[in-house]
PDB file of C-alpha atoms in Angstrom:
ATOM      1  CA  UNK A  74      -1.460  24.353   6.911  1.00 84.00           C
ATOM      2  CA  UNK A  75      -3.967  21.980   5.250  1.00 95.00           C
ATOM      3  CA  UNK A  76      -2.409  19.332   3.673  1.00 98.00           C
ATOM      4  CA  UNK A  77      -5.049  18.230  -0.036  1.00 98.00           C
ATOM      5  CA  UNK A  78      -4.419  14.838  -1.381  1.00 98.00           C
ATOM      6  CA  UNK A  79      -6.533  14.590  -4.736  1.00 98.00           C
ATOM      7  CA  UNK A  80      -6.407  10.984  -5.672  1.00 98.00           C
ATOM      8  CA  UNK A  81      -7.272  10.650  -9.209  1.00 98.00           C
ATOM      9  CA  UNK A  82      -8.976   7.230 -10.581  1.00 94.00           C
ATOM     10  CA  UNK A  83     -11.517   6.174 -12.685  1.00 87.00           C
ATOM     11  CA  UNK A  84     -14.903   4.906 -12.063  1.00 81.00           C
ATOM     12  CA  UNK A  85     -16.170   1.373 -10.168  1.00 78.00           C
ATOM     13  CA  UNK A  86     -11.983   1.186  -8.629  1.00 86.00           C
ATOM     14  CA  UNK A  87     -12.638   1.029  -4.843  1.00 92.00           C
ATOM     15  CA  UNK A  88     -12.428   4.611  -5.046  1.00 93.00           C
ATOM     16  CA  UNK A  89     -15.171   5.233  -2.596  1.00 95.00           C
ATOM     17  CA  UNK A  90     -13.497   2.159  -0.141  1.00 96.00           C
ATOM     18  CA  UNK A  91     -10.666   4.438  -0.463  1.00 98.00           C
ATOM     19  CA  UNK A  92     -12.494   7.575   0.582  1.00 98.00           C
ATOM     20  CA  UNK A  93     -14.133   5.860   3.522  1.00 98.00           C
ATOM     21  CA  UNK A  94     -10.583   4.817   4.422  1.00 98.00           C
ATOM     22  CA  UNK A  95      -9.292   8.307   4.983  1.00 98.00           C
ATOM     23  CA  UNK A  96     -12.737   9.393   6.359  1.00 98.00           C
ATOM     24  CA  UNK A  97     -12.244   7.134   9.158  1.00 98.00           C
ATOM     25  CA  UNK A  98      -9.557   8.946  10.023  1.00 98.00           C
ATOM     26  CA  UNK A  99      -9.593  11.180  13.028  1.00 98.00           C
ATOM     27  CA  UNK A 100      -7.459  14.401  11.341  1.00 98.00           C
ATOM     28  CA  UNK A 101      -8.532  14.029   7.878  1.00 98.00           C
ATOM     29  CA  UNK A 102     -11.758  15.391   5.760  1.00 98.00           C
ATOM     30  CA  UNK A 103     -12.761  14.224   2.314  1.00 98.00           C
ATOM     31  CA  UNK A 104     -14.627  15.112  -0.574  1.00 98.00           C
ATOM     32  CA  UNK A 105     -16.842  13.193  -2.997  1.00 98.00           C
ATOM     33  CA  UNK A 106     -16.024  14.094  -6.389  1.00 97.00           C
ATOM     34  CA  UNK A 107     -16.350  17.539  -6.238  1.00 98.00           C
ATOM     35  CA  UNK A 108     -16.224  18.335 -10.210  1.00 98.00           C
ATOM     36  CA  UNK A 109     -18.737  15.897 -10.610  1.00 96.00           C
ATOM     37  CA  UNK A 110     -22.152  18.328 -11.263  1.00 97.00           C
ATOM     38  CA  UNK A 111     -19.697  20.712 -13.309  1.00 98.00           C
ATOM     39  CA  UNK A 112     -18.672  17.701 -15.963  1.00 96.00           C
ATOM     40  CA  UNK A 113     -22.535  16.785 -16.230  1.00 96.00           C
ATOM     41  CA  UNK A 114     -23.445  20.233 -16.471  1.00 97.00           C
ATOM     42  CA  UNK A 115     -20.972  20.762 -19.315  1.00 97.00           C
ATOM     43  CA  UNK A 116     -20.832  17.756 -21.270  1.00 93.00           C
ATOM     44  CA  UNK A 117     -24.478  16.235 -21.235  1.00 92.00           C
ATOM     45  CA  UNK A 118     -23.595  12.953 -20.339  1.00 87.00           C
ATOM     46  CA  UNK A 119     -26.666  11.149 -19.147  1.00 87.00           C
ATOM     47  CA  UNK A 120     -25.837   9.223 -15.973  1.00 86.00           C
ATOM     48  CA  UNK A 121     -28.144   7.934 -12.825  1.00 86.00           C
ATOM     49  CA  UNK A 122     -28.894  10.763 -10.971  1.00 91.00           C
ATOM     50  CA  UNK A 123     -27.833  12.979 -12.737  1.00 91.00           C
ATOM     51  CA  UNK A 124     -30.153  15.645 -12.563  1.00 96.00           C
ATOM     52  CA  UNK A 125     -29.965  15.530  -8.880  1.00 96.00           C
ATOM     53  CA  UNK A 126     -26.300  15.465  -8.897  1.00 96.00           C
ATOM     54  CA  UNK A 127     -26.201  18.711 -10.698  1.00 97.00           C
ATOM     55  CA  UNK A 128     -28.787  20.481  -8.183  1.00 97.00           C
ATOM     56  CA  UNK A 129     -27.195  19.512  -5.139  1.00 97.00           C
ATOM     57  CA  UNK A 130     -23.533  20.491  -6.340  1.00 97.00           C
ATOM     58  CA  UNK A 131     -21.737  24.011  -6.803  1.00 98.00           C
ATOM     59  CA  UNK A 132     -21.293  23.333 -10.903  1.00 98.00           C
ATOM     60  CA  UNK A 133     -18.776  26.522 -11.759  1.00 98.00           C
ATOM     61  CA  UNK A 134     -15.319  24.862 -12.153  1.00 98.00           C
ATOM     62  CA  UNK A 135     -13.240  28.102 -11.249  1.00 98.00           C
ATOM     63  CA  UNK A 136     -15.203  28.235  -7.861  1.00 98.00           C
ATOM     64  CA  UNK A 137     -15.185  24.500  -7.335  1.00 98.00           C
ATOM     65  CA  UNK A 138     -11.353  24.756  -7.115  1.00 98.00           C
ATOM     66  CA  UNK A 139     -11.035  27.878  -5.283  1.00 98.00           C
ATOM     67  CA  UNK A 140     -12.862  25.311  -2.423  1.00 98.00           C
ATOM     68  CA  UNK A 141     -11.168  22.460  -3.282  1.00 98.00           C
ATOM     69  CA  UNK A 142      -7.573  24.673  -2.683  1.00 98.00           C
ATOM     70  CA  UNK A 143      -8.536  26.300   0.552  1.00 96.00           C
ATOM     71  CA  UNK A 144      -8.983  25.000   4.049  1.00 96.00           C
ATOM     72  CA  UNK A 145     -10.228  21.856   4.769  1.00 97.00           C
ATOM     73  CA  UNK A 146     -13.850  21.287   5.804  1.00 96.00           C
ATOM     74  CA  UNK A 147     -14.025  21.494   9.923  1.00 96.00           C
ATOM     75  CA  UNK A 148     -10.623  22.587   9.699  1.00 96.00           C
ATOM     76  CA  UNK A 149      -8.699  18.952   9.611  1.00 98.00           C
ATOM     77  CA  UNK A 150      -5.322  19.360   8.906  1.00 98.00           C
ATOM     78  CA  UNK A 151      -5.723  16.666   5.902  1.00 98.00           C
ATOM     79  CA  UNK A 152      -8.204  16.603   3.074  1.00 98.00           C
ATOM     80  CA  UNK A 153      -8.473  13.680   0.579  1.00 98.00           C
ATOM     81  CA  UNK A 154     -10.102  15.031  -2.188  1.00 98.00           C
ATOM     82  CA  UNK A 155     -11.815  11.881  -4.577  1.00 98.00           C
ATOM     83  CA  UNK A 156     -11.261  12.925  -8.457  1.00 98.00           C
ATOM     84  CA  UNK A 157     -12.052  11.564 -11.597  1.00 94.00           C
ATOM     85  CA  UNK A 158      -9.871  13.151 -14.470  1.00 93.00           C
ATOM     86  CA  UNK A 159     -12.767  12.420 -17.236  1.00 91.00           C
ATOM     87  CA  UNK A 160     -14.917  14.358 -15.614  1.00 94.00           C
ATOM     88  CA  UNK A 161     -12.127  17.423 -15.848  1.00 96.00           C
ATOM     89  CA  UNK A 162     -13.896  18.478 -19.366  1.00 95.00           C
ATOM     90  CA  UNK A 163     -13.946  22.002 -18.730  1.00 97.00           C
ATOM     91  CA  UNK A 164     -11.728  25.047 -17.902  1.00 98.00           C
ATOM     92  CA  UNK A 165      -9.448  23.851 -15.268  1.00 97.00           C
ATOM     93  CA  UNK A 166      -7.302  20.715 -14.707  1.00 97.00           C
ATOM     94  CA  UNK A 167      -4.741  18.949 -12.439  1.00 98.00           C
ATOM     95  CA  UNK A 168      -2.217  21.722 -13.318  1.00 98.00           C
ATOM     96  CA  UNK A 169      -4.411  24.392 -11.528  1.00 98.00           C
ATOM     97  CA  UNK A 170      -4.284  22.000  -8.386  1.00 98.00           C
ATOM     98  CA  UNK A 171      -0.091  22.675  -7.969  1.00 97.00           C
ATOM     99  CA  UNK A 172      -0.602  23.312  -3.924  1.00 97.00           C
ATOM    100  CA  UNK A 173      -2.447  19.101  -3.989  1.00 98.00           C
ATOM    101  CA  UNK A 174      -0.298  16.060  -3.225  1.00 98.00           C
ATOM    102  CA  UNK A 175      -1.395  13.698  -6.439  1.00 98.00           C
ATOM    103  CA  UNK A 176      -1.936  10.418  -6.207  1.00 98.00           C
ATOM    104  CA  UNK A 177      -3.265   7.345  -8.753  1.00 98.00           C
ATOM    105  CA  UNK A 178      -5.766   4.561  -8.095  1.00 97.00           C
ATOM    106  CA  UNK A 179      -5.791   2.291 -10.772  1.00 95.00           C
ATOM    107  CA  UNK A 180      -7.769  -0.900 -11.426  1.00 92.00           C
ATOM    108  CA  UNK A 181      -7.376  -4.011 -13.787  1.00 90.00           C
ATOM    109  CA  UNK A 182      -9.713  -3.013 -16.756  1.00 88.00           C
ATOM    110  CA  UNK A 183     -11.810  -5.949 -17.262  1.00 84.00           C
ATOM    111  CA  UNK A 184     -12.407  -5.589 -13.647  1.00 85.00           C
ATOM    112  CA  UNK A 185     -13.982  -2.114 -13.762  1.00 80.00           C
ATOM    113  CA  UNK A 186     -15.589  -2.910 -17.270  1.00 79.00           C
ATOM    114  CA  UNK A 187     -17.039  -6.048 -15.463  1.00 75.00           C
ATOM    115  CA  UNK A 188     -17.826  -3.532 -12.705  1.00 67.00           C
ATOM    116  CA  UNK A 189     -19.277  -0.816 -14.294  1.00 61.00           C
ATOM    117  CA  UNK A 190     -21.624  -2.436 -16.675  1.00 64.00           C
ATOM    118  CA  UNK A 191     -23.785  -3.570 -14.198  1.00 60.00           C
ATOM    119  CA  UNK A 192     -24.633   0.004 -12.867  1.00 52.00           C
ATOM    120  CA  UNK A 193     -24.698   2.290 -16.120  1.00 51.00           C
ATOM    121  CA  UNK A 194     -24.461   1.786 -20.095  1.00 56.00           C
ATOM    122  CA  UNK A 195     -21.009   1.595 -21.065  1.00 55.00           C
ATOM    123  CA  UNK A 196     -20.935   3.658 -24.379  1.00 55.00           C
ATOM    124  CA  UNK A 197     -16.533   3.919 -24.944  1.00 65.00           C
ATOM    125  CA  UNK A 198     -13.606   3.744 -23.036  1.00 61.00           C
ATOM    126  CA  UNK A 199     -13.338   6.914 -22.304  1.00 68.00           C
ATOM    127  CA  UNK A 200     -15.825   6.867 -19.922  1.00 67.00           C
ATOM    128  CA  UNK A 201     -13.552   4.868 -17.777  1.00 77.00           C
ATOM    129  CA  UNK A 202     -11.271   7.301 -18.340  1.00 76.00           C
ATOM    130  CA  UNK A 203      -7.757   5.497 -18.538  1.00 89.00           C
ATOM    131  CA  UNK A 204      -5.746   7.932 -21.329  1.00 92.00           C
ATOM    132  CA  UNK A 205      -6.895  10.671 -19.211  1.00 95.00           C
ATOM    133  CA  UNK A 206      -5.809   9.251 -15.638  1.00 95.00           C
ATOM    134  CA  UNK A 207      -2.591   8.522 -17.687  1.00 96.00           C
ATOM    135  CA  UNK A 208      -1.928  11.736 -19.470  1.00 97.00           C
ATOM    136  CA  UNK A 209      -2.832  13.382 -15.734  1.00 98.00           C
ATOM    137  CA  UNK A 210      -0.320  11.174 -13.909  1.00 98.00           C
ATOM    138  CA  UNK A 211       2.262  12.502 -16.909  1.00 98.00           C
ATOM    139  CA  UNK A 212       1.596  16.226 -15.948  1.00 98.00           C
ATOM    140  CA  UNK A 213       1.901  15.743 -12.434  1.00 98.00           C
ATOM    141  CA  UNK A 214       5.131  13.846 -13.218  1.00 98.00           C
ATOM    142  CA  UNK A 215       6.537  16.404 -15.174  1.00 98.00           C
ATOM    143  CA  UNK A 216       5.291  19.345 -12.980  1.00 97.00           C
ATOM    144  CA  UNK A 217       7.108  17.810  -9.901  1.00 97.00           C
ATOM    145  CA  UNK A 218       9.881  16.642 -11.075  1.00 97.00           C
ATOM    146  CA  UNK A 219       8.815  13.105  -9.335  1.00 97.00           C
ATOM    147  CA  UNK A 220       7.025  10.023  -9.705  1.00 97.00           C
ATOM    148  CA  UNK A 221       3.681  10.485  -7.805  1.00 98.00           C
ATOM    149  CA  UNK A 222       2.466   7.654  -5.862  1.00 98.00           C
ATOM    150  CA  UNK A 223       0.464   4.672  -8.131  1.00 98.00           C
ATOM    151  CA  UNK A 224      -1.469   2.586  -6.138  1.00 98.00           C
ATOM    152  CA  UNK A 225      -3.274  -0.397  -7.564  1.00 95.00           C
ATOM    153  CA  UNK A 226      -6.880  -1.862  -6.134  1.00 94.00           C
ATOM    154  CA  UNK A 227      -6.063  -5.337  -6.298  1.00 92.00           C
ATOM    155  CA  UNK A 228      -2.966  -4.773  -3.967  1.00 95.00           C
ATOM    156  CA  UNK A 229      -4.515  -2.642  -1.722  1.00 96.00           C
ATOM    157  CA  UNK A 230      -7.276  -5.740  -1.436  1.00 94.00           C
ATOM    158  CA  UNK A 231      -4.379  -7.826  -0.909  1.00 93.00           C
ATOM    159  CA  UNK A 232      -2.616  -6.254   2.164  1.00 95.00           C
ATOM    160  CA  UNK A 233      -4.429  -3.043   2.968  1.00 97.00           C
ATOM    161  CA  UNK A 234      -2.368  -2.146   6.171  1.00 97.00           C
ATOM    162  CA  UNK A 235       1.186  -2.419   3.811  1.00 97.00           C
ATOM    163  CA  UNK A 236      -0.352  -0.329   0.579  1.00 97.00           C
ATOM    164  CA  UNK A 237      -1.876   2.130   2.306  1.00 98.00           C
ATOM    165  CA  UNK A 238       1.239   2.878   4.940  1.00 97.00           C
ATOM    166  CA  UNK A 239       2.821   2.817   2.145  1.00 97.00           C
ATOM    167  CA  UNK A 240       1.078   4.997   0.405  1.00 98.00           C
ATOM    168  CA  UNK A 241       1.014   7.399   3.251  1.00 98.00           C
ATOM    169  CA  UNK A 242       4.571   7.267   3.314  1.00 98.00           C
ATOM    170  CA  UNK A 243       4.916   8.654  -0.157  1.00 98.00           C
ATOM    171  CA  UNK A 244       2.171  11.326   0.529  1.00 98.00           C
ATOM    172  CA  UNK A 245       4.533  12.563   3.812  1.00 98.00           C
ATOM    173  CA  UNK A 246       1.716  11.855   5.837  1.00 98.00           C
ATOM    174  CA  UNK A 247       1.531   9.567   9.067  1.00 98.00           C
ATOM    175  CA  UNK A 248       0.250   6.093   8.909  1.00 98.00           C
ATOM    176  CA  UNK A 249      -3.190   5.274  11.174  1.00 98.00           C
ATOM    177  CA  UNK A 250      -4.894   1.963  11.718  1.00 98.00           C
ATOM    178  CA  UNK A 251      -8.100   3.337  11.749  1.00 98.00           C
ATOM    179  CA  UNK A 252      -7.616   3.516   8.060  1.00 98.00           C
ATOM    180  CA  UNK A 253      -8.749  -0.098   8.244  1.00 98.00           C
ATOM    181  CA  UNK A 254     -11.826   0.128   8.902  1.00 98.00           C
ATOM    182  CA  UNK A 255     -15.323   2.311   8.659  1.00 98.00           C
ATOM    183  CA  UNK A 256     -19.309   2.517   9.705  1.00 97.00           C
ATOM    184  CA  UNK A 257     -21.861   0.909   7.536  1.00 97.00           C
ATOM    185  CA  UNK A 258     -24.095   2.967   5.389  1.00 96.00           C
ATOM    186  CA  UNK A 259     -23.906   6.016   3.512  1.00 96.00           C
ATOM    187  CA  UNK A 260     -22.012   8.881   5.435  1.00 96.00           C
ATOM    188  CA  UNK A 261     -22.545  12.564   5.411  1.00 95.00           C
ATOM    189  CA  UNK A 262     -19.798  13.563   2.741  1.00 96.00           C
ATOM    190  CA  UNK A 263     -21.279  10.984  -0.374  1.00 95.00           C
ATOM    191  CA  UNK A 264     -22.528  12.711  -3.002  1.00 94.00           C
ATOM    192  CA  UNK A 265     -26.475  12.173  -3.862  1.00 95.00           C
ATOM    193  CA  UNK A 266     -25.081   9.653  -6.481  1.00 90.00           C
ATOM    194  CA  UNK A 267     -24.254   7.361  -4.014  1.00 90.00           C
ATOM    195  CA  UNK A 268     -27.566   5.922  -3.625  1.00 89.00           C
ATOM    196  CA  UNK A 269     -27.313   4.366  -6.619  1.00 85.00           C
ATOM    197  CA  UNK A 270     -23.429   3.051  -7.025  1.00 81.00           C
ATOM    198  CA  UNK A 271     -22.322   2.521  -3.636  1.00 91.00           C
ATOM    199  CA  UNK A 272     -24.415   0.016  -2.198  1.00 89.00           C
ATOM    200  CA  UNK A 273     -21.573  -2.236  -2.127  1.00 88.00           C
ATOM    201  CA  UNK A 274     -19.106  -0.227  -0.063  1.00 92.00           C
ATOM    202  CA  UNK A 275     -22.153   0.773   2.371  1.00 95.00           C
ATOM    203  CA  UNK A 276     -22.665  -2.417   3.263  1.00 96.00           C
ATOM    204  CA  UNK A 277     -18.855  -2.973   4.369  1.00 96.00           C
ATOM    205  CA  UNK A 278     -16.997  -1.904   6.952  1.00 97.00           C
ATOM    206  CA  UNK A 279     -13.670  -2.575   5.863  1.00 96.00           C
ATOM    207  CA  UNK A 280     -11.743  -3.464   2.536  1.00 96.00           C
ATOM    208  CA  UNK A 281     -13.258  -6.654   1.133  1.00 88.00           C
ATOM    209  CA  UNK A 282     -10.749  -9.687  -0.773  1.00 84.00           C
ATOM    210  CA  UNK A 283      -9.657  -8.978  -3.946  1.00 75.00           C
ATOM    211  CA  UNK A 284     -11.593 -11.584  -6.450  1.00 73.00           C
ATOM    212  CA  UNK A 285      -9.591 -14.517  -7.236  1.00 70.00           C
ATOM    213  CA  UNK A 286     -10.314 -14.664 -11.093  1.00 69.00           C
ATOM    214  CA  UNK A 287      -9.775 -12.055 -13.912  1.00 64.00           C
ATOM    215  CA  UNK A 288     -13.575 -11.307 -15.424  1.00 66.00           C
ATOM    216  CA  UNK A 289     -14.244 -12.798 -18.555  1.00 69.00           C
ATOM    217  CA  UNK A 290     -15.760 -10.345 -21.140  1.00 67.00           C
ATOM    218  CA  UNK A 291     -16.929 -10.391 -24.856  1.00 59.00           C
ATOM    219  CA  UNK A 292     -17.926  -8.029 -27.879  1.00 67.00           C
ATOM    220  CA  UNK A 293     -18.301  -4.186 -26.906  1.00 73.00           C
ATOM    221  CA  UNK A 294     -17.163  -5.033 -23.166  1.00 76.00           C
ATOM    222  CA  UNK A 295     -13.976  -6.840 -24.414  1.00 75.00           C
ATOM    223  CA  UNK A 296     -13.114  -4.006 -26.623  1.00 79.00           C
ATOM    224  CA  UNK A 297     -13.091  -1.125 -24.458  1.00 76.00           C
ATOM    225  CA  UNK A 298     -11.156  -3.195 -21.751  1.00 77.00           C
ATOM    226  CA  UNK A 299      -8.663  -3.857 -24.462  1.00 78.00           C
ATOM    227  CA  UNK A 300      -8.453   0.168 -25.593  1.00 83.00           C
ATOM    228  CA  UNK A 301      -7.790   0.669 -21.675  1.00 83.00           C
ATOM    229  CA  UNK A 302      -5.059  -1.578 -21.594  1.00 90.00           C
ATOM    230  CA  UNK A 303      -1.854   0.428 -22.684  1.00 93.00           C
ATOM    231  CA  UNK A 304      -2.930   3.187 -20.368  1.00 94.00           C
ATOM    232  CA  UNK A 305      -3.242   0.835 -17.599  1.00 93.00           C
ATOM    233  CA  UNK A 306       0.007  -1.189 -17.805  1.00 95.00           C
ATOM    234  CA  UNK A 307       1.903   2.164 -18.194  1.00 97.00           C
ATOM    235  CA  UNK A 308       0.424   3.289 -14.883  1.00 97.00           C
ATOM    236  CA  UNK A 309       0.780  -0.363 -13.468  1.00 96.00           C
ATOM    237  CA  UNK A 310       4.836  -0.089 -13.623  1.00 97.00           C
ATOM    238  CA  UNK A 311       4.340   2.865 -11.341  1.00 97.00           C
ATOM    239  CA  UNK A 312       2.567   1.167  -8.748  1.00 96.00           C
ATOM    240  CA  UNK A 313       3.904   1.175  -4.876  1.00 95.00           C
ATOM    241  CA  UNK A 314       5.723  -1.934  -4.362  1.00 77.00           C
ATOM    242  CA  UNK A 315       4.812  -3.971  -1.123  1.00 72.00           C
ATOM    243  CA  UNK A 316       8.154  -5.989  -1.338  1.00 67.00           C
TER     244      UNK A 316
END
């Protein structure tokens, strides 16, 4: 039985830290935002590579899925499946995915707005996509009858080894160390994308410290931060405690 986590966050959120995490583990396969070529084939949206993103990628949604829902990749018994619920603009969503264990990754806004400004044109929040990773957390919520597991970037930068076995905890899957740490530079499973947002995380090979100040934004940035807020701080009381 292969056991899918889809972890759902929005952009510039240590997402990809996050996928090398369970990458370096020895049982587990991932996937780098699979719907990705399907939401810029549908809505438009100019974004760095994006061209390239959409050649390189299977871009029907219905057979996306039927993928992302069947065996994993080499046959590991886990696959963590990186998603980003604004790019879930066409026919299927988080309630065709009812066989997944869910989880959130969340991020302080004016740290992603901070974040992502410096790699693309920030045009509205909903390119962060904050109401959506809320309203998708709701579903799942209602769907399973249970609180699915939040898990906050700041924390995680805090005390990696206590988040994440705690994270893996509320996923039912066993803890590993290995989780810890990764190889430099890009790895086989990135999308073509990555050459241009994850220069950061292909430098590391670990999770980095979790900045000491709260970025300080004005006009347009300070606004959409703001309009992320709500969405945030609902998903925020959710978070695994490390207590």
């Amino acid at each position: 039985m292969t056991i899918r986590i889809a972890m759902w966050s929005g952009p510039r959120n240590i997402s990809t830290a996050m996928m090398r995490s369970f990458g370096a583990r020895a049982d587990c396969a991932v996937s780098d935002e699979p719907f990705y070529g399907a939401f810029l084939q549908t809505s438009g949206d100019d974004h760095p590579f994006g061209r390239e993103t959409i050649d390189s990628m299977d871009c029907d949604w219905h057979s996306v899925l039927k993928t992302q829902s069947g065996p994993a990749p080499g046959g590991k018994p886990i696959w963590y499946q990186k998603h980003m619920p604004h790019h879930m603009v066409g026919p299927v969503s988080i309630e065709d995915m009812p066989q997944h264990r869910h989880a959130f990754l969340i991020r302080a806004p004016e740290r992603v707005v901070a974040s992502y400004r410096k790699k693309n044109e920030l045009r509205r929040p909903e390119m962060l996509g904050f109401a959506q990773l809320r309203r998708y957390f709701e579903l799942e919520r209602d769907r399973s009858g249970r609180v699915p597991p939040v898990v906050d970037s700041d924390d995680i930068l805090a005390d990696p080894a206590r988040v994440l076995e705690r994270l893996c905890e509320a996923l039912e899957i066993p803890w590993d160390p290995a989780m810890l740490s990764w190889e430099t530079g890009p790895h086989a499973e990135d999308g073509v994308w990555g050459a241009h947002w994850y220069d950061k995380v292909n430098a590391s090979t670990g999770f980095g410290k979790a900045p000491k100040q709260m970025s300080q934004l004005d006009g347009e940035f300070a606004r959409v931060a703001d309009a992320s807020r709500d969405d945030y701080e609902a998903l925020s009381r959710h978070r695994l405690s490390v207590d």
